[in-house]
Short mmCIF file of C-alpha atoms and ligand atoms in Angstrom, two decimals:
data_model
loop_
_atom_site.label_atom_id
_atom_site.label_comp_id
_atom_site.label_asym_id
_atom_site.label_seq_id
_atom_site.Cartn_x
_atom_site.Cartn_y
_atom_site.Cartn_z
CA UNK P 872 -11.75 -31.26 -8.55
CA UNK P 873 -9.53 -28.19 -8.90
CA UNK P 874 -6.10 -28.21 -7.45
CA UNK P 875 -5.57 -24.52 -6.87
CA UNK P 876 -3.20 -24.30 -3.95
CA UNK P 877 -4.34 -21.27 -1.99
CA UNK P 878 -2.30 -19.79 0.84
CA UNK P 879 -3.82 -17.13 3.07
CA UNK P 880 -1.24 -14.86 4.70
CA UNK P 881 -2.10 -12.90 7.84
CA UNK P 882 0.24 -10.49 9.60
CA UNK P 883 -0.35 -10.57 13.37
CA UNK P 884 0.91 -8.05 15.87
CA UNK P 885 -0.25 -8.58 19.45
CA UNK P 886 -3.36 -10.36 18.24
CA UNK P 887 -3.80 -12.94 21.03
CA UNK P 888 -7.44 -11.91 21.46
CA UNK P 889 -8.44 -12.58 17.87
CA UNK P 890 -6.31 -15.50 16.71
CA UNK P 891 -8.47 -18.30 18.15
CA UNK P 892 -11.60 -17.08 16.41
CA UNK P 893 -9.81 -15.99 13.23
CA UNK P 894 -8.09 -19.34 12.73
CA UNK P 895 -11.34 -21.20 13.36
CA UNK P 896 -13.34 -19.10 10.88
CA UNK P 897 -10.63 -19.33 8.25
CA UNK P 898 -10.35 -23.10 8.64
CA UNK P 899 -14.11 -23.49 8.23
CA UNK P 900 -13.97 -21.44 5.05
CA UNK P 901 -11.11 -23.60 3.74
CA UNK P 902 -13.12 -26.75 4.44
CA UNK P 903 -16.11 -25.38 2.50
CA UNK P 904 -13.96 -24.25 -0.43
CA UNK P 905 -12.25 -27.64 -0.51
CA UNK P 906 -15.59 -29.43 -0.43
CA UNK P 907 -16.79 -27.20 -3.28
CA UNK P 908 -13.75 -28.26 -5.28
CA UNK P 909 -12.41 -24.73 -5.39
CA UNK P 910 -9.05 -25.27 -3.71
CA UNK P 911 -6.67 -28.15 -3.18
CA UNK P 912 -6.37 -29.94 0.18
CA UNK P 913 -2.77 -28.69 0.35
CA UNK P 914 -3.91 -25.11 0.85
CA UNK P 915 -2.57 -23.40 3.96
CA UNK P 916 -3.33 -20.65 6.45
CA UNK P 917 -0.10 -18.80 7.20
CA UNK P 918 0.20 -16.51 10.21
CA UNK P 919 3.12 -14.11 10.44
CA UNK P 920 3.98 -13.00 13.95
CA UNK P 921 5.35 -9.48 13.58
CA UNK P 922 7.45 -9.47 16.77
CA UNK P 923 4.45 -9.53 19.10
CA UNK P 924 4.97 -9.08 22.81
CA UNK P 925 1.94 -11.07 23.91
CA UNK P 926 1.03 -14.74 23.46
CA UNK P 927 0.54 -14.48 19.69
CA UNK P 928 3.44 -16.79 18.80
CA UNK P 929 2.56 -19.48 21.33
CA UNK P 930 -1.00 -19.50 19.96
CA UNK P 931 0.32 -19.83 16.39
CA UNK P 932 2.69 -22.63 17.45
CA UNK P 933 -0.18 -24.42 19.16
CA UNK P 934 -2.31 -24.18 16.03
CA UNK P 935 0.53 -25.55 13.88
CA UNK P 936 0.92 -28.51 16.26
CA UNK P 937 -2.79 -29.24 16.18
CA UNK P 938 -3.42 -29.11 12.43
CA UNK P 939 -1.21 -29.17 9.36
CA UNK P 940 -3.42 -26.61 7.61
CA UNK P 941 -1.77 -23.89 9.74
CA UNK P 942 1.69 -22.47 9.29
CA UNK P 943 3.58 -19.88 11.28
CA UNK P 944 6.35 -17.43 10.42
CA UNK P 945 7.96 -15.53 13.27
CA UNK P 946 9.75 -12.27 12.62
CA UNK P 947 12.63 -11.42 14.90
CA UNK P 948 11.28 -7.97 15.71
CA UNK P 949 8.34 -5.71 14.95
CA UNK P 950 8.94 -4.86 11.30
CA UNK P 951 5.53 -3.26 10.71
CA UNK P 952 2.44 -4.42 8.87
CA UNK P 953 3.74 -3.98 5.30
CA UNK P 954 7.03 -5.75 5.89
CA UNK P 955 5.39 -8.55 7.86
CA UNK P 956 2.99 -9.08 4.99
CA UNK P 957 5.80 -9.10 2.44
CA UNK P 958 7.77 -11.56 4.59
CA UNK P 959 4.80 -13.93 4.61
CA UNK P 960 4.14 -13.61 0.89
CA UNK P 961 7.78 -14.07 -0.08
CA UNK P 962 8.05 -17.13 2.15
CA UNK P 963 5.16 -18.89 0.42
CA UNK P 964 5.40 -17.57 -3.14
CA UNK P 965 7.01 -20.65 -4.66
CA UNK P 966 4.78 -23.15 -2.92
CA UNK P 967 1.37 -21.79 -3.74
CA UNK P 968 -0.61 -21.08 -6.90
CA UNK P 969 -2.03 -17.95 -5.36
CA UNK P 970 -1.97 -16.17 -2.01
CA UNK P 971 -4.53 -13.96 -0.32
CA UNK P 972 -3.31 -11.37 2.17
CA UNK P 973 -5.71 -10.35 4.91
CA UNK P 974 -5.54 -8.70 8.34
CA UNK P 975 -5.79 -10.97 11.34
CA UNK P 976 -8.79 -9.12 12.80
CA UNK P 977 -11.03 -10.23 9.88
CA UNK P 978 -12.46 -6.75 9.39
CA UNK P 979 -12.37 -7.65 5.73
CA UNK P 980 -15.06 -10.13 4.78
CA UNK P 981 -13.50 -13.57 4.27
CA UNK P 982 -16.56 -14.76 2.37
CA UNK P 983 -15.33 -13.07 -0.79
CA UNK P 984 -12.22 -15.28 -0.89
CA UNK P 985 -14.05 -17.94 -2.99
CA UNK P 986 -14.96 -15.17 -5.43
CA UNK P 987 -11.31 -14.11 -5.56
CA UNK P 988 -10.23 -17.69 -6.26
CA UNK P 989 -12.82 -17.97 -9.04
CA UNK P 990 -11.43 -14.85 -10.67
CA UNK P 991 -7.95 -16.32 -10.34
CA UNK P 992 -9.17 -19.49 -12.07
CA UNK P 993 -10.54 -17.31 -14.84
CA UNK P 994 -7.08 -15.91 -15.44
CA UNK P 995 -6.67 -12.88 -13.15
CA UNK P 996 -3.28 -12.47 -11.54
CA UNK P 997 -4.34 -9.87 -9.01
CA UNK P 998 -7.77 -9.57 -7.40
CA UNK P 999 -8.32 -6.52 -5.20
CA UNK P 1000 -10.72 -6.59 -2.28
CA UNK P 1001 -12.51 -3.24 -2.33
CA UNK P 1002 -14.60 -1.82 0.50
CA UNK P 1003 -17.97 -0.88 -0.85
CA UNK P 1004 -19.04 0.88 2.34
CA UNK P 1005 -17.30 2.06 5.44
CA UNK P 1006 -20.25 2.38 7.74
CA UNK P 1007 -18.58 0.62 10.65
CA UNK P 1008 -15.56 2.90 10.59
CA UNK P 1009 -15.76 6.07 12.63
CA UNK P 1010 -16.43 9.26 10.68
CA UNK P 1011 -12.89 10.37 11.35
CA UNK P 1012 -11.30 7.15 10.05
CA UNK P 1013 -13.52 7.20 6.98
CA UNK P 1014 -12.81 10.83 6.23
CA UNK P 1015 -9.05 10.53 6.65
CA UNK P 1016 -8.83 7.24 4.77
CA UNK P 1017 -10.93 8.35 1.79
CA UNK P 1018 -9.18 11.72 1.68
CA UNK P 1019 -5.92 9.84 1.59
CA UNK P 1020 -6.85 7.82 -1.50
CA UNK P 1021 -7.91 10.99 -3.30
CA UNK P 1022 -4.80 12.92 -2.31
CA UNK P 1023 -2.67 10.01 -3.42
CA UNK P 1024 -4.20 10.12 -6.88
CA UNK P 1025 -3.62 13.87 -7.11
CA UNK P 1026 0.01 13.27 -6.23
CA UNK P 1027 0.27 11.06 -9.26
CA UNK P 1028 0.45 7.53 -7.84
CA UNK P 1029 -1.80 4.74 -8.96
CA UNK P 1030 -3.85 3.19 -6.15
CA UNK P 1031 -7.10 1.25 -6.17
CA UNK P 1032 -9.72 3.38 -4.43
CA UNK P 1033 -10.82 1.97 -1.06
CA UNK P 1034 -8.59 -1.04 -1.34
CA UNK P 1035 -6.30 -1.85 1.58
CA UNK P 1036 -4.07 -4.88 1.67
CA UNK P 1037 -6.78 -7.47 1.18
CA UNK P 1038 -5.95 -9.03 -2.17
CA UNK P 1039 -5.23 -12.21 -4.04
CA UNK P 1040 -2.00 -12.48 -6.01
CA UNK P 1041 -0.94 -15.29 -8.29
CA UNK P 1042 2.42 -16.90 -7.79
CA UNK P 1043 3.86 -15.08 -10.83
CA UNK P 1044 2.57 -11.73 -9.57
CA UNK P 1045 4.26 -12.53 -6.24
CA UNK P 1046 7.48 -13.30 -8.07
CA UNK P 1047 7.23 -9.93 -9.79
CA UNK P 1048 6.62 -8.29 -6.42
CA UNK P 1049 9.81 -9.96 -5.21
CA UNK P 1050 11.70 -7.93 -7.82
CA UNK P 1051 10.83 -4.69 -6.04
CA UNK P 1052 13.76 -4.19 -3.72
CA UNK P 1053 12.70 -0.96 -2.05
CA UNK P 1054 12.93 -0.64 1.71
CA UNK P 1055 10.06 1.86 2.09
CA UNK P 1056 7.25 -0.50 1.33
CA UNK P 1057 3.85 0.69 0.26
CA UNK P 1058 2.32 -2.43 -1.20
CA UNK P 1059 -0.94 -0.95 -2.41
CA UNK P 1060 1.03 1.48 -4.53
CA UNK P 1061 3.46 -1.16 -5.83
CA UNK P 1062 0.99 -3.89 -6.82
CA UNK P 1063 -0.85 -1.86 -9.51
CA UNK P 1064 2.51 -1.01 -11.12
CA UNK P 1065 3.20 -4.72 -11.67
CA UNK P 1066 0.57 -4.85 -14.39
CA UNK P 1067 -0.98 -8.23 -15.24
CA UNK P 1068 -4.67 -8.83 -15.46
CA UNK P 1069 -6.55 -7.68 -12.39
CA UNK P 1070 -10.10 -7.40 -11.12
CA UNK P 1071 -11.96 -6.34 -7.98
CA UNK P 1072 -14.39 -7.97 -5.57
CA UNK P 1073 -16.54 -5.85 -3.27
CA UNK P 1074 -17.41 -6.30 0.39
CA UNK P 1075 -18.49 -4.38 3.44
CA UNK P 1076 -15.91 -3.76 6.09
CA UNK P 1077 -16.86 -5.04 9.53
CA UNK P 1078 -15.77 -3.91 12.95
CA UNK P 1079 -12.89 -5.54 14.76
CA UNK P 1080 -14.46 -8.32 16.81
CA UNK P 1081 -11.80 -8.20 19.53
CA UNK P 1082 -8.64 -6.34 20.46
CA UNK P 1083 -7.88 -2.83 19.33
CA UNK P 1084 -6.49 -1.18 16.23
CA UNK P 1085 -2.72 -1.41 15.88
CA UNK P 1086 -2.84 1.65 13.64
CA UNK P 1087 -3.27 4.70 15.85
CA UNK P 1088 -3.47 8.10 14.16
CA UNK P 1089 0.27 8.68 14.47
CA UNK P 1090 1.10 5.43 12.64
CA UNK P 1091 -1.59 6.14 10.05
CA UNK P 1092 -0.19 9.58 9.27
CA UNK P 1093 3.34 8.33 8.98
CA UNK P 1094 2.09 5.50 6.73
CA UNK P 1095 0.35 8.03 4.48
CA UNK P 1096 3.42 10.28 4.38
CA UNK P 1097 5.63 7.30 3.61
CA UNK P 1098 3.28 6.23 0.87
CA UNK P 1099 3.36 9.58 -0.86
CA UNK P 1100 7.07 10.21 -0.52
CA UNK P 1101 7.93 6.74 -1.73
CA UNK P 1102 5.74 6.99 -4.79
CA UNK P 1103 5.72 10.48 -6.03
CA UNK P 1104 8.22 13.13 -7.03
CA UNK P 1105 5.40 15.63 -7.42
CA UNK P 1106 6.39 17.62 -4.31
CA UNK P 1107 9.71 18.35 -6.05
CA UNK P 1108 7.87 19.44 -9.17
CA UNK P 1109 5.75 21.76 -7.05
CA UNK P 1110 8.93 23.52 -5.81
CA UNK P 1111 9.94 23.97 -9.44
CA UNK P 1112 6.61 25.44 -10.45
CA UNK P 1113 6.52 27.79 -7.46
CA UNK P 1114 10.06 28.92 -8.34
CA UNK P 1115 9.02 29.75 -11.89
CA UNK P 1116 5.96 31.62 -10.68
CA UNK P 1117 8.11 33.66 -8.30
CA UNK P 1118 10.43 34.50 -11.20
CA UNK P 1119 7.47 35.81 -13.18
CA UNK P 1120 6.34 37.77 -10.12
CA UNK P 1121 9.90 39.14 -9.85
CA UNK P 1122 9.68 40.58 -13.36
CA UNK P 1123 6.34 42.22 -12.54
CA UNK P 1124 7.75 43.54 -9.26
CA UNK P 1125 10.81 44.89 -11.10
CA UNK P 1126 8.66 46.75 -13.64
CA UNK P 1127 6.50 48.19 -10.84
CA UNK P 1128 9.57 49.21 -8.85
CA UNK P 1129 11.27 50.86 -11.79
CA UNK P 1130 8.11 52.79 -12.68
CA UNK P 1131 7.70 53.91 -9.04
CA UNK P 1132 11.33 54.95 -8.93
CA UNK P 1133 11.08 56.95 -12.16
CA UNK P 1134 7.95 58.67 -10.95
CA UNK P 1135 9.77 59.54 -7.78
CA UNK P 1136 7.45 57.61 -5.42
CA UNK P 1137 10.22 55.66 -3.73
CA UNK P 1138 12.84 56.31 -1.11
CA UNK P 1139 16.50 55.61 -1.79
CA UNK P 1140 17.51 51.96 -1.76
CA UNK P 1141 13.96 50.61 -1.92
CA UNK P 1142 13.98 49.82 -5.61
CA UNK P 1143 17.22 47.84 -5.58
CA UNK P 1144 16.12 45.93 -2.46
CA UNK P 1145 12.73 45.05 -3.93
CA UNK P 1146 14.20 43.78 -7.17
CA UNK P 1147 16.89 41.68 -5.50
CA UNK P 1148 14.52 40.10 -2.95
CA UNK P 1149 12.07 38.91 -5.60
CA UNK P 1150 14.66 37.90 -8.09
CA UNK P 1151 16.85 36.04 -5.63
CA UNK P 1152 13.81 34.29 -4.15
CA UNK P 1153 12.81 33.02 -7.57
CA UNK P 1154 16.33 31.96 -8.51
CA UNK P 1155 16.74 30.10 -5.24
CA UNK P 1156 13.50 28.20 -5.61
CA UNK P 1157 14.27 27.23 -9.18
CA UNK P 1158 17.74 26.06 -8.12
CA UNK P 1159 16.29 23.96 -5.33
CA UNK P 1160 13.84 22.55 -7.86
CA UNK P 1161 16.66 21.64 -10.26
CA UNK P 1162 18.65 19.95 -7.51
CA UNK P 1163 15.42 18.25 -6.47
CA UNK P 1164 14.99 16.85 -9.97
CA UNK P 1165 18.36 15.16 -9.70
CA UNK P 1166 17.60 13.88 -6.22
CA UNK P 1167 14.32 12.55 -7.63
CA UNK P 1168 16.29 10.64 -10.25
CA UNK P 1169 18.71 9.28 -7.66
CA UNK P 1170 15.76 8.26 -5.55
CA UNK P 1171 14.23 6.34 -8.41
CA UNK P 1172 17.54 4.67 -9.20
CA UNK P 1173 18.16 3.62 -5.62
CA UNK P 1174 14.80 1.89 -5.50
CA UNK P 1175 16.13 -0.47 -8.19
CA UNK P 1176 12.64 -1.35 -9.28
CA UNK P 1177 12.24 -3.82 -12.13
CA UNK P 1178 12.22 -1.88 -15.40
CA UNK P 1179 9.69 -4.19 -16.99
CA UNK P 1180 7.76 -7.34 -16.25
CA UNK P 1181 7.17 -9.76 -19.09
CA UNK P 1182 3.65 -11.03 -19.30
CA UNK P 1183 4.06 -13.60 -22.06
CA UNK P 1184 6.80 -14.99 -24.28
CA UNK P 1185 5.49 -16.92 -27.27
CA UNK P 1186 7.88 -18.78 -29.45
CA UNK P 1187 5.30 -20.05 -31.87
N1 UDP G 638 0.02 -5.35 12.16
C1 UDP G 638 1.31 -5.86 12.05
N2 UDP G 638 2.35 -5.11 12.51
C2 UDP G 638 2.18 -3.86 13.04
C3 UDP G 638 0.86 -3.32 13.10
C4 UDP G 638 -0.19 -4.10 12.64
O1 UDP G 638 1.51 -6.98 11.58
O2 UDP G 638 3.17 -3.23 13.43
C5 UDP G 638 -1.10 -6.17 11.66
C6 UDP G 638 -2.24 -6.38 12.64
O3 UDP G 638 -1.99 -7.48 13.48
C7 UDP G 638 -3.42 -6.61 11.72
C8 UDP G 638 -3.09 -5.75 10.52
O4 UDP G 638 -1.70 -5.48 10.59
O5 UDP G 638 -3.51 -7.96 11.30
C9 UDP G 638 -3.88 -4.46 10.46
O6 UDP G 638 -3.83 -3.78 11.69
P1 UDP G 638 -5.12 -3.16 12.38
O7 UDP G 638 -6.28 -4.06 12.22
O8 UDP G 638 -4.75 -2.79 13.77
O9 UDP G 638 -5.32 -1.84 11.50
P2 UDP G 638 -6.70 -1.10 11.15
O10 UDP G 638 -7.64 -2.15 10.62
O11 UDP G 638 -7.18 -0.48 12.39
O12 UDP G 638 -6.31 -0.11 10.09
MG1 MG G 639 -8.12 -3.86 11.44
#
């Protein structure tokens, strides 16, 4: 019998329609995994109420009263999915051996959790749940989501393609995550930077069985924008590059203007105006880029991220 203490953490925002079914399905899975000797009987299902306005918290409280397998964490206000998830994970990190984060609507297939736990037993600290297909998502959601992962890569941040926040993390990976003090949280960008041994499990994403998405387009766009601006200083570098290109163009424009002037093709004042416009434009962009570089440095400093994470310390 293994004694892996598994905690599943689910952020819930106005999820009264799904919680009954979700908790039941999750409990059944826990029973099977326990019977298979995969997890310890002390494993828990933790629901984080992210300041819901419906009956979510009373349902969670009821579940906790009825069975000690359930736990509830109530946030004082709606902090948003990422922060709610972090709150849950940080609350349980010292009690569990590993924690799986999953959305309350069970769109992500819970039947791969045993596979995640097996990989954890084999020594993985992080196991990513990756969507192999997105057939149940609308074309629009699929297109925007997949485009987002690609764009993110181009912008120079490391993300696992088609992986949302469905993942297993060991207690030491969670402790490392706790060292990231940034306020703009983008967990799927942070976790790969932790390092440690990781692996993936694949599943098909299902449709929400009840309730509606809490991520309308507006929230999704701001999430994507937040993700990019909290992970990449590439936009600043782009300003730099454009500035340099404009400077080169300014030299070409100056040569052209001077030749035109000498050949007498220009009216008075045109040559000096042309040269100054191009030149000043270039200088301004480069200056903004230089200032941007410093701001980029300040931005990295203020995040106060851990500078390294030790994987092993052998004395013998
Ligand atoms: N969620 C949350 N706080 C929020 C918005 C969403 O805790 O402000 C939770 C929500 O209850 C769900 C998960 O985040 O468990 C993902 O939300 P949803 O399923 O609506 O997103 P989608 O799957 O449509 O991207
Ligand atoms: Mg969902």
